[in-house]
Amino acid sequence: MKKIEHIGIAVKSLEESNILFSKLFGKPHYKVEEVENEGVKTSFFEVGGQKIELLEATKETSPIAKFIEKKGEGIHHIAFDVDDIESEVKRLKEEGFVVLNELPKKGADNKLIIFLHPKTTNGVLIELCQEMINKK
Ligand code: ZN
């Protein structure tokens, strides 16, 4: 793993939280992106070279809707940048970690992503993300 790529925060209302976090950081979000297959709408803030991702559920079956129902709003996941997601997942599985999705899926921000099950990571949902090569 290379570095923290972003921290994901689950929110009830992206619109309201965009205003709140703009006040907190002193600058607005730089993009909004919907990830349909995940049932989320995201916005991104940049703070000192670090990214913060806000996530709002777009449907009841969204993992974000379930998370908020169970735990309320708050930090949802920490994402780490990797060069080669498949070899990193292979390594982590050999170490005993459990993945939530076997195959990398398309996430926000032009990334291939895989989540590790929080029961194997002290309750912290870990996202691995690899930059996709084919940029639009
Ligand atoms: Zn994320």
mmCIF file of C-alpha atoms and ligand atoms in Angstrom:
data_model
loop_
_atom_site.group_PDB
_atom_site.id
_atom_site.type_symbol
_atom_site.label_atom_id
_atom_site.label_comp_id
_atom_site.label_asym_id
_atom_site.label_seq_id
_atom_site.Cartn_x
_atom_site.Cartn_y
_atom_site.Cartn_z
ATOM 1 C CA MET A 1 0.000 0.000 0.000
ATOM 2 C CA LYS A 2 1.279 3.414 -0.858
ATOM 3 C CA LYS A 3 -0.660 6.084 0.996
ATOM 4 C CA ILE A 4 -4.081 7.080 2.213
ATOM 5 C CA GLU A 5 -5.981 7.970 -0.958
ATOM 6 C CA HIS A 6 -9.028 9.379 0.788
ATOM 7 C CA ILE A 7 -11.284 9.113 3.804
ATOM 8 C CA GLY A 8 -14.948 8.375 3.160
ATOM 9 C CA ILE A 9 -17.650 9.933 5.337
ATOM 10 C CA ALA A 10 -21.281 8.771 5.220
ATOM 11 C CA VAL A 11 -23.779 11.631 5.267
ATOM 12 C CA LYS A 12 -27.555 11.858 5.109
ATOM 13 C CA SER A 13 -27.659 14.870 2.835
ATOM 14 C CA LEU A 14 -24.846 15.602 0.436
ATOM 15 C CA GLU A 15 -26.281 19.039 -0.192
ATOM 16 C CA GLU A 16 -26.229 20.029 3.488
ATOM 17 C CA SER A 17 -22.897 18.366 4.181
ATOM 18 C CA ASN A 18 -21.268 20.086 1.203
ATOM 19 C CA ILE A 19 -22.165 23.388 2.826
ATOM 20 C CA LEU A 20 -20.958 22.231 6.245
ATOM 21 C CA PHE A 21 -17.621 20.884 4.989
ATOM 22 C CA SER A 22 -17.069 23.949 2.794
ATOM 23 C CA LYS A 23 -17.270 26.021 5.957
ATOM 24 C CA LEU A 24 -14.968 23.618 7.781
ATOM 25 C CA PHE A 25 -12.283 23.555 5.087
ATOM 26 C CA GLY A 26 -12.750 27.124 3.893
ATOM 27 C CA LYS A 27 -13.283 26.011 0.303
ATOM 28 C CA PRO A 28 -15.928 24.196 -1.720
ATOM 29 C CA HIS A 29 -15.902 20.607 -2.967
ATOM 30 C CA TYR A 30 -14.246 20.224 -6.357
ATOM 31 C CA LYS A 31 -16.504 17.581 -7.817
ATOM 32 C CA VAL A 32 -19.640 15.528 -7.445
ATOM 33 C CA GLU A 33 -19.951 12.063 -8.888
ATOM 34 C CA GLU A 34 -22.670 9.440 -8.785
ATOM 35 C CA VAL A 35 -21.609 5.792 -8.677
ATOM 36 C CA GLU A 36 -24.754 4.063 -9.797
ATOM 37 C CA ASN A 37 -23.742 0.456 -9.169
ATOM 38 C CA GLU A 38 -22.920 1.343 -5.540
ATOM 39 C CA GLY A 39 -26.059 3.392 -4.990
ATOM 40 C CA VAL A 40 -24.120 6.440 -3.878
ATOM 41 C CA LYS A 41 -23.594 10.037 -4.783
ATOM 42 C CA THR A 42 -20.210 11.389 -3.743
ATOM 43 C CA SER A 43 -18.496 14.723 -3.451
ATOM 44 C CA PHE A 44 -14.797 15.360 -3.031
ATOM 45 C CA PHE A 45 -12.903 17.953 -1.050
ATOM 46 C CA GLU A 46 -9.174 18.505 -1.145
ATOM 47 C CA VAL A 47 -7.320 19.546 1.990
ATOM 48 C CA GLY A 48 -3.556 19.904 1.904
ATOM 49 C CA GLY A 49 -3.222 17.279 -0.814
ATOM 50 C CA GLN A 50 -5.552 14.861 0.987
ATOM 51 C CA LYS A 51 -8.996 13.925 -0.282
ATOM 52 C CA ILE A 52 -12.182 13.663 1.701
ATOM 53 C CA GLU A 53 -15.093 11.849 0.084
ATOM 54 C CA LEU A 54 -18.640 12.456 1.278
ATOM 55 C CA LEU A 55 -21.126 9.712 0.445
ATOM 56 C CA GLU A 56 -24.887 9.938 0.293
ATOM 57 C CA ALA A 57 -27.142 6.955 -0.445
ATOM 58 C CA THR A 58 -29.213 7.189 -3.610
ATOM 59 C CA LYS A 59 -31.387 4.190 -2.750
ATOM 60 C CA GLU A 60 -32.508 2.275 0.328
ATOM 61 C CA THR A 61 -30.440 -0.787 -0.543
ATOM 62 C CA SER A 62 -27.241 1.260 -0.759
ATOM 63 C CA PRO A 63 -24.473 0.207 1.670
ATOM 64 C CA ILE A 64 -24.403 3.829 2.821
ATOM 65 C CA ALA A 65 -28.115 3.762 3.711
ATOM 66 C CA LYS A 66 -27.538 0.591 5.733
ATOM 67 C CA PHE A 67 -24.479 2.057 7.438
ATOM 68 C CA ILE A 68 -26.319 5.224 8.494
ATOM 69 C CA GLU A 69 -29.281 3.202 9.712
ATOM 70 C CA LYS A 70 -27.006 1.084 11.898
ATOM 71 C CA LYS A 71 -24.369 3.549 13.046
ATOM 72 C CA GLY A 72 -25.487 7.014 12.035
ATOM 73 C CA GLU A 73 -23.444 9.475 10.030
ATOM 74 C CA GLY A 74 -19.676 9.408 10.342
ATOM 75 C CA ILE A 75 -16.431 7.979 9.039
ATOM 76 C CA HIS A 76 -17.317 5.109 6.735
ATOM 77 C CA HIS A 77 -14.023 3.921 5.274
ATOM 78 C CA ILE A 78 -10.347 4.661 4.755
ATOM 79 C CA ALA A 79 -9.035 4.160 1.239
ATOM 80 C CA PHE A 80 -5.453 3.271 0.383
ATOM 81 C CA ASP A 81 -3.758 3.722 -2.934
ATOM 82 C CA VAL A 82 -2.201 0.607 -4.474
ATOM 83 C CA ASP A 83 -0.272 0.083 -7.719
ATOM 84 C CA ASP A 84 -1.617 -3.356 -8.517
ATOM 85 C CA ILE A 85 -4.897 -4.138 -6.804
ATOM 86 C CA GLU A 86 -4.957 -7.801 -7.796
ATOM 87 C CA SER A 87 -1.540 -8.661 -6.422
ATOM 88 C CA GLU A 88 -2.234 -6.620 -3.267
ATOM 89 C CA VAL A 89 -5.511 -8.469 -2.676
ATOM 90 C CA LYS A 90 -3.755 -11.788 -3.226
ATOM 91 C CA ARG A 91 -1.159 -10.806 -0.631
ATOM 92 C CA LEU A 92 -3.799 -9.661 1.878
ATOM 93 C CA LYS A 93 -5.877 -12.809 1.458
ATOM 94 C CA GLU A 94 -2.788 -14.885 2.158
ATOM 95 C CA GLU A 95 -2.451 -12.850 5.367
ATOM 96 C CA GLY A 96 -5.991 -13.847 6.336
ATOM 97 C CA PHE A 97 -7.975 -10.755 5.392
ATOM 98 C CA VAL A 98 -11.418 -11.220 3.891
ATOM 99 C CA VAL A 99 -12.540 -9.202 0.888
ATOM 100 C CA LEU A 100 -16.097 -7.957 0.390
ATOM 101 C CA ASN A 101 -15.901 -8.173 -3.393
ATOM 102 C CA GLU A 102 -13.713 -10.738 -5.126
ATOM 103 C CA LEU A 103 -13.265 -8.739 -8.301
ATOM 104 C CA PRO A 104 -12.284 -5.080 -8.458
ATOM 105 C CA LYS A 105 -15.245 -2.843 -9.250
ATOM 106 C CA LYS A 106 -15.491 0.655 -10.598
ATOM 107 C CA GLY A 107 -15.585 3.303 -7.885
ATOM 108 C CA ALA A 108 -15.717 7.073 -7.945
ATOM 109 C CA ASP A 109 -12.809 9.148 -9.211
ATOM 110 C CA ASN A 110 -11.644 6.763 -11.923
ATOM 111 C CA LYS A 111 -10.627 3.987 -9.535
ATOM 112 C CA LEU A 112 -10.828 0.245 -9.370
ATOM 113 C CA ILE A 113 -11.793 -0.654 -5.823
ATOM 114 C CA ILE A 114 -11.993 -3.587 -3.442
ATOM 115 C CA PHE A 115 -13.218 -3.464 0.149
ATOM 116 C CA LEU A 116 -11.865 -5.582 2.989
ATOM 117 C CA HIS A 117 -14.386 -6.959 5.455
ATOM 118 C CA PRO A 118 -14.283 -4.843 8.632
ATOM 119 C CA LYS A 119 -14.496 -7.955 10.820
ATOM 120 C CA THR A 120 -10.923 -8.752 9.764
ATOM 121 C CA THR A 121 -9.636 -5.185 10.167
ATOM 122 C CA ASN A 122 -10.673 -4.214 13.716
ATOM 123 C CA GLY A 123 -13.987 -2.820 12.558
ATOM 124 C CA VAL A 124 -12.499 -0.415 10.031
ATOM 125 C CA LEU A 125 -13.783 -0.691 6.483
ATOM 126 C CA ILE A 126 -10.689 -0.532 4.267
ATOM 127 C CA GLU A 127 -10.903 0.312 0.579
ATOM 128 C CA LEU A 128 -8.058 -0.463 -1.781
ATOM 129 C CA CYS A 129 -7.998 1.634 -4.897
ATOM 130 C CA GLN A 130 -5.984 1.569 -8.037
ATOM 131 C CA GLU A 131 -6.062 4.373 -10.552
ATOM 132 C CA MET A 132 -7.615 3.190 -13.813
ATOM 133 C CA ILE A 133 -5.313 3.600 -16.742
ATOM 134 C CA ASN A 134 -7.869 4.557 -19.369
ATOM 135 C CA LYS A 135 -8.734 8.135 -18.498
ATOM 136 C CA LYS A 136 -11.488 9.792 -20.417
HETATM 137 ZN ZN ZN B 1 -13.964 5.692 -1.059
#
